[in-house]
Amino acid sequence: MNKSDNSNRKAMLKAIQIASFSVVETTLYLDTHPFDQEALSALIQYTAEKQAAVEAYEEAYGPITVCSFYSPLYNNIKNNASVCNCNKAFSWATEPWPWENDYC
Amino acid sequence: MWLYERNLQFPVNIKNPNPALAKVIISQLGGPDGECGAALRYLSQRYSMPYREVSGILTDVGTEELAHIEIVSTILYQLTQGMTIDDIKKSGFDTYFVDHTAGIYPQAASGVPFSADTLQSTGDVITDLNEDLAAEQKARTTYDNILRLADDPDVREPIKFLRAREIVHYQRFAEALGIAQERSECKTNYYITNPSFDIDCSVASNNCTQDSINRTTSTSNQSSARSYKTRSDRPY
C-alpha cells in the first residue's frame, strides 16, 4: 500500500472512530437516561453515520468486523475479477492489525 | 457475546521507542487501577444487578474498557518496538525484558502480575457501584501521574483521551447509583437486601426494620433455594 493510499485509509478509519465515539458516548448516556428523546434521535443519527463510514471503508480496504467479510457489499467488490486481480484470500487474517504502527 | 472491530477507539501512532515510559504505562494495563481490572470488574458485576439500566451501563462501560485494554497495549507495543539492548539496559526495562522480552504482559509498574485481588464483585448494587466510582477516580489519578511523567505528544494524546473517559464513566456510574437508590422500595435504608441473594427484595424492604425482616422470614417460601433463613443471622 503506497503512502497516499495509506493516508486515505487512515482518514476513513478516523471517520469511523469519530462516528463510533458518538455512538458509544450516546449509548452510555442513554443507559442511565433511557427515555431521553433527543439522545435517542442522536443515537439513530450517529449509528447511521457509523454504518456509512464502515461501509465506505470496507468497500475500499476490507472488513472492519469478521461478519462483513462475506457481506454482499464486500463480496461484490473483492470477488469481482474486474476490480481485483488478486487471489482470493481470507483478508481478515492477512490485513494489518490496529496495533501496528501507522494503522490508524 | 462480543464482536471485534478492526480499529482502535482512539488512534495510536508512536514514532519514538521509549521503554522507560512503557515501564510505567504498563500499570494501566495490569496494575491495581488498570484497564484489565476495570473490564473484569464491570463485566463481572453486571449479572446480579437488580435494575436493567445498571446492568446496561456496566455492560457498555465494561465493553469500552476492553477497547481501552487494546489502546494501552498498543501504546506499550509501539513504545517497545525498535529498542536496542543498550536502550533496554539504560531505561531499566531489563527487569521486564528478562521475563517477557517485548511481549505485552498484564502487570503493575512494580512488576506485580495482574490480580483479581484488585477488584470486587459483591452482588450488592450499592457496594458495587461505590467500588466502580472509586475505580474510575483511581484510574484517573494514575493517568494524571502518567501525564506528569510523559513528554511525548504521541503518547500524551491517547492517555488524555483515556483520562477523559474515566470522568465520563464516573458520571454515568453516579447516575446509576442514583437510579438504584431512587428505585429501592425502602428509601431510608437501601442497604437492607443484597439482590444477588435475597429473594423478593421489594417485600423485604417495604418496612425498614428488623421486625419486617422477621415477618418476611416467617411467611416466605421455605422451599426456595434462596431461603430467608440465612438472613436472620445477619447483624441488622
PDB file of C-alpha atoms in Angstrom, chain B:
ATOM      1  CA  MET B   1     -21.047 -12.162  23.253  1.00  0.00           C
ATOM      2  CA  TRP B   2     -18.760  -9.695  21.588  1.00  0.00           C
ATOM      3  CA  LEU B   3     -17.808  -8.681  18.056  1.00  0.00           C
ATOM      4  CA  TYR B   4     -14.306  -7.381  17.367  1.00  0.00           C
ATOM      5  CA  GLU B   5     -13.902  -4.167  15.366  1.00  0.00           C
ATOM      6  CA  ARG B   6     -10.615  -3.837  13.494  1.00  0.00           C
ATOM      7  CA  ASN B   7      -9.979  -0.285  14.682  1.00  0.00           C
ATOM      8  CA  LEU B   8      -8.712   1.448  17.809  1.00  0.00           C
ATOM      9  CA  GLN B   9     -11.161   3.610  19.761  1.00  0.00           C
ATOM     10  CA  PHE B  10      -8.524   6.375  19.587  1.00  0.00           C
ATOM     11  CA  PRO B  11      -5.519   6.434  17.196  1.00  0.00           C
ATOM     12  CA  VAL B  12      -2.059   5.485  18.477  1.00  0.00           C
ATOM     13  CA  ASN B  13       0.994   6.299  16.371  1.00  0.00           C
ATOM     14  CA  ILE B  14       4.203   6.431  18.359  1.00  0.00           C
ATOM     15  CA  LYS B  15       7.308   7.323  16.354  1.00  0.00           C
ATOM     16  CA  ASN B  16       9.999   7.026  19.066  1.00  0.00           C
ATOM     17  CA  PRO B  17      10.503   3.895  21.179  1.00  0.00           C
ATOM     18  CA  ASN B  18      10.675   4.650  24.905  1.00  0.00           C
ATOM     19  CA  PRO B  19      10.951   1.564  27.128  1.00  0.00           C
ATOM     20  CA  ALA B  20      11.268   3.697  30.295  1.00  0.00           C
ATOM     21  CA  LEU B  21       7.808   5.131  29.611  1.00  0.00           C
ATOM     22  CA  ALA B  22       6.382   1.697  28.758  1.00  0.00           C
ATOM     23  CA  LYS B  23       7.602   0.549  32.175  1.00  0.00           C
ATOM     24  CA  VAL B  24       5.259   2.976  33.954  1.00  0.00           C
ATOM     25  CA  ILE B  25       2.324   2.972  31.498  1.00  0.00           C
ATOM     26  CA  ILE B  26       2.028  -0.810  31.904  1.00  0.00           C
ATOM     27  CA  SER B  27       0.316  -0.131  35.249  1.00  0.00           C
ATOM     28  CA  GLN B  28      -2.758   0.989  33.304  1.00  0.00           C
ATOM     29  CA  LEU B  29      -2.861  -2.449  31.680  1.00  0.00           C
ATOM     30  CA  GLY B  30      -2.405  -4.810  34.619  1.00  0.00           C
ATOM     31  CA  GLY B  31      -1.914  -2.582  37.666  1.00  0.00           C
ATOM     32  CA  PRO B  32      -4.243  -2.127  40.653  1.00  0.00           C
ATOM     33  CA  ASP B  33      -6.341   0.504  38.839  1.00  0.00           C
ATOM     34  CA  GLY B  34      -5.691  -0.603  35.278  1.00  0.00           C
ATOM     35  CA  GLU B  35      -7.962  -1.405  32.363  1.00  0.00           C
ATOM     36  CA  CYS B  36      -7.892  -5.221  32.783  1.00  0.00           C
ATOM     37  CA  GLY B  37      -9.295  -4.816  36.283  1.00  0.00           C
ATOM     38  CA  ALA B  38     -11.845  -2.261  35.066  1.00  0.00           C
ATOM     39  CA  ALA B  39     -13.222  -4.533  32.334  1.00  0.00           C
ATOM     40  CA  LEU B  40     -13.374  -7.592  34.600  1.00  0.00           C
ATOM     41  CA  ARG B  41     -14.933  -5.625  37.464  1.00  0.00           C
ATOM     42  CA  TYR B  42     -17.860  -4.245  35.441  1.00  0.00           C
ATOM     43  CA  LEU B  43     -18.398  -7.319  33.287  1.00  0.00           C
ATOM     44  CA  SER B  44     -18.481  -9.495  36.433  1.00  0.00           C
ATOM     45  CA  GLN B  45     -20.749  -7.223  38.462  1.00  0.00           C
ATOM     46  CA  ARG B  46     -23.450  -6.776  35.817  1.00  0.00           C
ATOM     47  CA  TYR B  47     -25.161 -10.158  36.254  1.00  0.00           C
ATOM     48  CA  SER B  48     -26.573  -9.592  39.728  1.00  0.00           C
ATOM     49  CA  MET B  49     -27.772  -6.024  39.267  1.00  0.00           C
ATOM     50  CA  PRO B  50     -31.448  -5.637  40.214  1.00  0.00           C
ATOM     51  CA  TYR B  51     -32.080  -2.863  37.671  1.00  0.00           C
ATOM     52  CA  ARG B  52     -31.570  -3.381  33.948  1.00  0.00           C
ATOM     53  CA  GLU B  53     -30.258   0.151  33.396  1.00  0.00           C
ATOM     54  CA  VAL B  54     -27.453  -0.587  35.859  1.00  0.00           C
ATOM     55  CA  SER B  55     -26.637  -3.872  34.092  1.00  0.00           C
ATOM     56  CA  GLY B  56     -26.692  -1.846  30.868  1.00  0.00           C
ATOM     57  CA  ILE B  57     -24.154   0.758  31.964  1.00  0.00           C
ATOM     58  CA  LEU B  58     -21.898  -1.986  33.401  1.00  0.00           C
ATOM     59  CA  THR B  59     -22.083  -3.946  30.136  1.00  0.00           C
ATOM     60  CA  ASP B  60     -21.360  -0.936  27.945  1.00  0.00           C
ATOM     61  CA  VAL B  61     -18.645   0.627  30.123  1.00  0.00           C
ATOM     62  CA  GLY B  62     -17.105  -2.851  30.604  1.00  0.00           C
ATOM     63  CA  THR B  63     -17.059  -3.289  26.843  1.00  0.00           C
ATOM     64  CA  GLU B  64     -15.434   0.117  26.380  1.00  0.00           C
ATOM     65  CA  GLU B  65     -12.779  -0.935  28.907  1.00  0.00           C
ATOM     66  CA  LEU B  66     -11.890  -3.843  26.595  1.00  0.00           C
ATOM     67  CA  ALA B  67     -11.189  -1.221  23.906  1.00  0.00           C
ATOM     68  CA  HIS B  68      -9.030   0.631  26.463  1.00  0.00           C
ATOM     69  CA  ILE B  69      -7.021  -2.529  27.172  1.00  0.00           C
ATOM     70  CA  GLU B  70      -6.318  -2.523  23.441  1.00  0.00           C
ATOM     71  CA  ILE B  71      -5.266   1.166  23.392  1.00  0.00           C
ATOM     72  CA  VAL B  72      -2.918   0.785  26.397  1.00  0.00           C
ATOM     73  CA  SER B  73      -1.474  -2.443  24.949  1.00  0.00           C
ATOM     74  CA  THR B  74      -0.923  -0.703  21.603  1.00  0.00           C
ATOM     75  CA  ILE B  75       0.921   2.153  23.355  1.00  0.00           C
ATOM     76  CA  LEU B  76       3.128  -0.426  25.137  1.00  0.00           C
ATOM     77  CA  TYR B  77       3.696  -2.390  21.924  1.00  0.00           C
ATOM     78  CA  GLN B  78       4.717   0.672  19.934  1.00  0.00           C
ATOM     79  CA  LEU B  79       6.907   2.086  22.714  1.00  0.00           C
ATOM     80  CA  THR B  80       8.918  -1.143  22.784  1.00  0.00           C
ATOM     81  CA  GLN B  81       9.418  -1.636  19.031  1.00  0.00           C
ATOM     82  CA  GLY B  82      12.930  -0.978  17.703  1.00  0.00           C
ATOM     83  CA  MET B  83      14.656  -0.919  21.108  1.00  0.00           C
ATOM     84  CA  THR B  84      18.354  -1.748  21.296  1.00  0.00           C
ATOM     85  CA  ILE B  85      19.885  -3.763  24.140  1.00  0.00           C
ATOM     86  CA  ASP B  86      21.550  -0.521  25.203  1.00  0.00           C
ATOM     87  CA  ASP B  87      18.116   1.214  25.392  1.00  0.00           C
ATOM     88  CA  ILE B  88      16.822  -1.691  27.463  1.00  0.00           C
ATOM     89  CA  LYS B  89      19.694  -1.591  29.963  1.00  0.00           C
ATOM     90  CA  LYS B  90      19.727   2.196  30.321  1.00  0.00           C
ATOM     91  CA  SER B  91      15.937   2.539  30.679  1.00  0.00           C
ATOM     92  CA  GLY B  92      15.549  -0.052  33.425  1.00  0.00           C
ATOM     93  CA  PHE B  93      13.345  -2.091  31.101  1.00  0.00           C
ATOM     94  CA  ASP B  94      15.741  -5.026  31.605  1.00  0.00           C
ATOM     95  CA  THR B  95      13.791  -6.336  34.616  1.00  0.00           C
ATOM     96  CA  TYR B  96      10.680  -6.695  32.422  1.00  0.00           C
ATOM     97  CA  PHE B  97      12.628  -7.813  29.361  1.00  0.00           C
ATOM     98  CA  VAL B  98      14.180 -10.789  31.125  1.00  0.00           C
ATOM     99  CA  ASP B  99      10.748 -12.353  31.723  1.00  0.00           C
ATOM    100  CA  HIS B 100       8.665 -11.045  28.815  1.00  0.00           C
ATOM    101  CA  THR B 101      11.085  -9.683  26.141  1.00  0.00           C
ATOM    102  CA  ALA B 102       8.895  -7.174  24.248  1.00  0.00           C
ATOM    103  CA  GLY B 103       5.682  -9.146  24.748  1.00  0.00           C
ATOM    104  CA  ILE B 104       2.655  -7.478  26.336  1.00  0.00           C
ATOM    105  CA  TYR B 105       2.033  -8.923  29.804  1.00  0.00           C
ATOM    106  CA  PRO B 106      -0.571  -7.529  32.226  1.00  0.00           C
ATOM    107  CA  GLN B 107       1.313  -6.360  35.292  1.00  0.00           C
ATOM    108  CA  ALA B 108       1.692  -3.284  37.504  1.00  0.00           C
ATOM    109  CA  ALA B 109       4.641  -0.919  37.070  1.00  0.00           C
ATOM    110  CA  SER B 110       6.055  -2.534  40.210  1.00  0.00           C
ATOM    111  CA  GLY B 111       6.180  -5.889  38.387  1.00  0.00           C
ATOM    112  CA  VAL B 112       3.281  -7.455  40.309  1.00  0.00           C
ATOM    113  CA  PRO B 113       1.200  -9.516  37.834  1.00  0.00           C
ATOM    114  CA  PHE B 114      -2.443  -8.556  37.261  1.00  0.00           C
ATOM    115  CA  SER B 115      -4.667  -9.955  40.002  1.00  0.00           C
ATOM    116  CA  ALA B 116      -8.414 -10.048  40.649  1.00  0.00           C
ATOM    117  CA  ASP B 117      -7.386  -9.061  44.191  1.00  0.00           C
ATOM    118  CA  THR B 118      -7.590  -5.505  42.842  1.00  0.00           C
ATOM    119  CA  LEU B 119     -11.349  -5.672  42.278  1.00  0.00           C
ATOM    120  CA  GLN B 120     -14.564  -6.661  43.974  1.00  0.00           C
ATOM    121  CA  SER B 121     -17.984  -8.006  42.981  1.00  0.00           C
ATOM    122  CA  THR B 122     -20.398  -8.349  45.875  1.00  0.00           C
ATOM    123  CA  GLY B 123     -23.840  -8.725  44.305  1.00  0.00           C
ATOM    124  CA  ASP B 124     -24.821  -5.619  46.259  1.00  0.00           C
ATOM    125  CA  VAL B 125     -25.780  -2.775  43.935  1.00  0.00           C
ATOM    126  CA  ILE B 126     -24.789  -0.024  46.386  1.00  0.00           C
ATOM    127  CA  THR B 127     -21.457  -1.605  47.277  1.00  0.00           C
ATOM    128  CA  ASP B 128     -20.525  -2.439  43.682  1.00  0.00           C
ATOM    129  CA  LEU B 129     -21.403   0.976  42.275  1.00  0.00           C
ATOM    130  CA  ASN B 130     -19.408   2.715  45.001  1.00  0.00           C
ATOM    131  CA  GLU B 131     -16.490   0.444  44.113  1.00  0.00           C
ATOM    132  CA  ASP B 132     -16.920   1.463  40.464  1.00  0.00           C
ATOM    133  CA  LEU B 133     -16.989   5.189  41.272  1.00  0.00           C
ATOM    134  CA  ALA B 134     -13.757   4.807  43.259  1.00  0.00           C
ATOM    135  CA  ALA B 135     -12.192   2.711  40.490  1.00  0.00           C
ATOM    136  CA  GLU B 136     -12.799   5.422  37.884  1.00  0.00           C
ATOM    137  CA  GLN B 137     -11.204   8.084  40.092  1.00  0.00           C
ATOM    138  CA  LYS B 138      -8.226   5.846  40.900  1.00  0.00           C
ATOM    139  CA  ALA B 139      -7.664   5.228  37.189  1.00  0.00           C
ATOM    140  CA  ARG B 140      -7.963   8.980  36.532  1.00  0.00           C
ATOM    141  CA  THR B 141      -5.291   9.641  39.175  1.00  0.00           C
ATOM    142  CA  THR B 142      -2.978   7.090  37.551  1.00  0.00           C
ATOM    143  CA  TYR B 143      -3.473   8.723  34.138  1.00  0.00           C
ATOM    144  CA  ASP B 144      -2.707  12.095  35.756  1.00  0.00           C
ATOM    145  CA  ASN B 145       0.552  10.634  37.037  1.00  0.00           C
ATOM    146  CA  ILE B 146       1.397   9.197  33.612  1.00  0.00           C
ATOM    147  CA  LEU B 147       0.818  12.661  32.119  1.00  0.00           C
ATOM    148  CA  ARG B 148       3.255  14.056  34.724  1.00  0.00           C
ATOM    149  CA  LEU B 149       5.855  11.533  33.523  1.00  0.00           C
ATOM    150  CA  ALA B 150       5.309  11.567  29.739  1.00  0.00           C
ATOM    151  CA  ASP B 151       6.550  14.296  27.383  1.00  0.00           C
ATOM    152  CA  ASP B 152       5.945  12.636  24.009  1.00  0.00           C
ATOM    153  CA  PRO B 153       2.759  14.072  22.434  1.00  0.00           C
ATOM    154  CA  ASP B 154       2.261  10.773  20.546  1.00  0.00           C
ATOM    155  CA  VAL B 155       1.812   9.139  23.964  1.00  0.00           C
ATOM    156  CA  ARG B 156       0.057  12.002  25.742  1.00  0.00           C
ATOM    157  CA  GLU B 157      -2.835  12.296  23.276  1.00  0.00           C
ATOM    158  CA  PRO B 158      -4.235   8.766  23.731  1.00  0.00           C
ATOM    159  CA  ILE B 159      -3.538   8.967  27.503  1.00  0.00           C
ATOM    160  CA  LYS B 160      -5.519  12.232  27.694  1.00  0.00           C
ATOM    161  CA  PHE B 161      -8.383  10.555  25.847  1.00  0.00           C
ATOM    162  CA  LEU B 162      -8.364   7.609  28.285  1.00  0.00           C
ATOM    163  CA  ARG B 163      -8.262  10.003  31.260  1.00  0.00           C
ATOM    164  CA  ALA B 164     -11.302  11.866  29.949  1.00  0.00           C
ATOM    165  CA  ARG B 165     -13.222   8.587  29.632  1.00  0.00           C
ATOM    166  CA  GLU B 166     -12.707   7.861  33.345  1.00  0.00           C
ATOM    167  CA  ILE B 167     -14.530  11.085  34.157  1.00  0.00           C
ATOM    168  CA  VAL B 168     -17.467  10.265  31.863  1.00  0.00           C
ATOM    169  CA  HIS B 169     -17.733   6.748  33.312  1.00  0.00           C
ATOM    170  CA  TYR B 170     -17.713   8.197  36.833  1.00  0.00           C
ATOM    171  CA  GLN B 171     -20.621  10.449  35.881  1.00  0.00           C
ATOM    172  CA  ARG B 172     -22.635   7.548  34.428  1.00  0.00           C
ATOM    173  CA  PHE B 173     -21.968   5.340  37.486  1.00  0.00           C
ATOM    174  CA  ALA B 174     -23.100   8.170  39.760  1.00  0.00           C
ATOM    175  CA  GLU B 175     -26.357   8.327  37.782  1.00  0.00           C
ATOM    176  CA  ALA B 176     -26.706   4.553  38.050  1.00  0.00           C
ATOM    177  CA  LEU B 177     -26.277   4.811  41.823  1.00  0.00           C
ATOM    178  CA  GLY B 178     -28.999   7.468  41.825  1.00  0.00           C
ATOM    179  CA  ILE B 179     -31.320   5.131  39.890  1.00  0.00           C
ATOM    180  CA  ALA B 180     -30.624   2.302  42.346  1.00  0.00           C
ATOM    181  CA  GLN B 181     -31.290   4.459  45.395  1.00  0.00           C
ATOM    182  CA  GLU B 182     -34.393   6.054  43.929  1.00  0.00           C
ATOM    183  CA  ARG B 183     -35.894   2.758  42.886  1.00  0.00           C
ATOM    184  CA  SER B 184     -35.193   0.999  46.138  1.00  0.00           C
ATOM    185  CA  GLU B 185     -38.533   0.334  47.832  1.00  0.00           C
ATOM    186  CA  CYS B 186     -37.000   1.334  51.108  1.00  0.00           C
ATOM    187  CA  LYS B 187     -35.841   4.928  50.833  1.00  0.00           C
ATOM    188  CA  THR B 188     -34.389   5.195  54.289  1.00  0.00           C
ATOM    189  CA  ASN B 189     -32.363   2.005  54.164  1.00  0.00           C
ATOM    190  CA  TYR B 190     -31.447   0.661  50.738  1.00  0.00           C
ATOM    191  CA  TYR B 191     -28.780  -1.479  52.375  1.00  0.00           C
ATOM    192  CA  ILE B 192     -31.376  -3.871  53.666  1.00  0.00           C
ATOM    193  CA  THR B 193     -31.088  -6.543  50.999  1.00  0.00           C
ATOM    194  CA  ASN B 194     -28.459  -7.993  48.722  1.00  0.00           C
ATOM    195  CA  PRO B 195     -30.362  -8.588  45.469  1.00  0.00           C
ATOM    196  CA  SER B 196     -27.949 -11.298  44.311  1.00  0.00           C
ATOM    197  CA  PHE B 197     -29.044 -13.488  47.235  1.00  0.00           C
ATOM    198  CA  ASP B 198     -32.193 -12.330  48.989  1.00  0.00           C
ATOM    199  CA  ILE B 199     -35.477 -13.284  47.369  1.00  0.00           C
ATOM    200  CA  ASP B 200     -38.238 -10.773  46.782  1.00  0.00           C
ATOM    201  CA  CYS B 201     -36.319  -7.699  47.840  1.00  0.00           C
ATOM    202  CA  SER B 202     -39.338  -5.474  47.332  1.00  0.00           C
ATOM    203  CA  VAL B 203     -41.298  -7.312  50.048  1.00  0.00           C
ATOM    204  CA  ALA B 204     -38.423  -7.405  52.467  1.00  0.00           C
ATOM    205  CA  SER B 205     -37.651  -3.735  52.101  1.00  0.00           C
ATOM    206  CA  ASN B 206     -41.181  -2.343  52.413  1.00  0.00           C
ATOM    207  CA  ASN B 207     -40.554  -1.615  56.065  1.00  0.00           C
ATOM    208  CA  CYS B 208     -37.009  -0.893  57.007  1.00  0.00           C
ATOM    209  CA  THR B 209     -36.956  -2.600  60.341  1.00  0.00           C
ATOM    210  CA  GLN B 210     -35.692  -5.805  61.832  1.00  0.00           C
ATOM    211  CA  ASP B 211     -39.334  -6.713  62.534  1.00  0.00           C
ATOM    212  CA  SER B 212     -40.247  -6.595  58.886  1.00  0.00           C
ATOM    213  CA  ILE B 213     -37.394  -8.917  58.019  1.00  0.00           C
ATOM    214  CA  ASN B 214     -38.538 -11.350  60.700  1.00  0.00           C
ATOM    215  CA  ARG B 215     -42.101 -11.210  59.389  1.00  0.00           C
ATOM    216  CA  THR B 216     -40.949 -11.813  55.847  1.00  0.00           C
ATOM    217  CA  THR B 217     -38.813 -14.678  57.039  1.00  0.00           C
ATOM    218  CA  SER B 218     -41.723 -16.462  58.650  1.00  0.00           C
ATOM    219  CA  THR B 219     -44.026 -16.087  55.638  1.00  0.00           C
ATOM    220  CA  SER B 220     -41.562 -16.633  52.817  1.00  0.00           C
ATOM    221  CA  ASN B 221     -41.496 -19.712  50.646  1.00  0.00           C
ATOM    222  CA  GLN B 222     -39.447 -22.196  52.625  1.00  0.00           C
ATOM    223  CA  SER B 223     -38.876 -24.464  49.626  1.00  0.00           C
ATOM    224  CA  SER B 224     -36.919 -21.761  47.840  1.00  0.00           C
ATOM    225  CA  ALA B 225     -33.235 -22.490  47.443  1.00  0.00           C
ATOM    226  CA  ARG B 226     -32.590 -18.901  48.472  1.00  0.00           C
ATOM    227  CA  SER B 227     -34.168 -19.269  51.875  1.00  0.00           C
ATOM    228  CA  TYR B 228     -34.551 -16.269  54.122  1.00  0.00           C
ATOM    229  CA  LYS B 229     -33.320 -18.439  56.981  1.00  0.00           C
ATOM    230  CA  THR B 230     -29.757 -17.330  56.498  1.00  0.00           C
ATOM    231  CA  ARG B 231     -30.826 -13.716  56.696  1.00  0.00           C
ATOM    232  CA  SER B 232     -31.865 -13.969  60.326  1.00  0.00           C
ATOM    233  CA  ASP B 233     -28.206 -14.492  61.179  1.00  0.00           C
ATOM    234  CA  ARG B 234     -27.344 -11.114  59.748  1.00  0.00           C
ATOM    235  CA  PRO B 235     -26.238  -8.334  62.061  1.00  0.00           C
ATOM    236  CA  TYR B 236     -29.094  -5.987  61.111  1.00  0.00           C
TER     237      TYR B 236
END
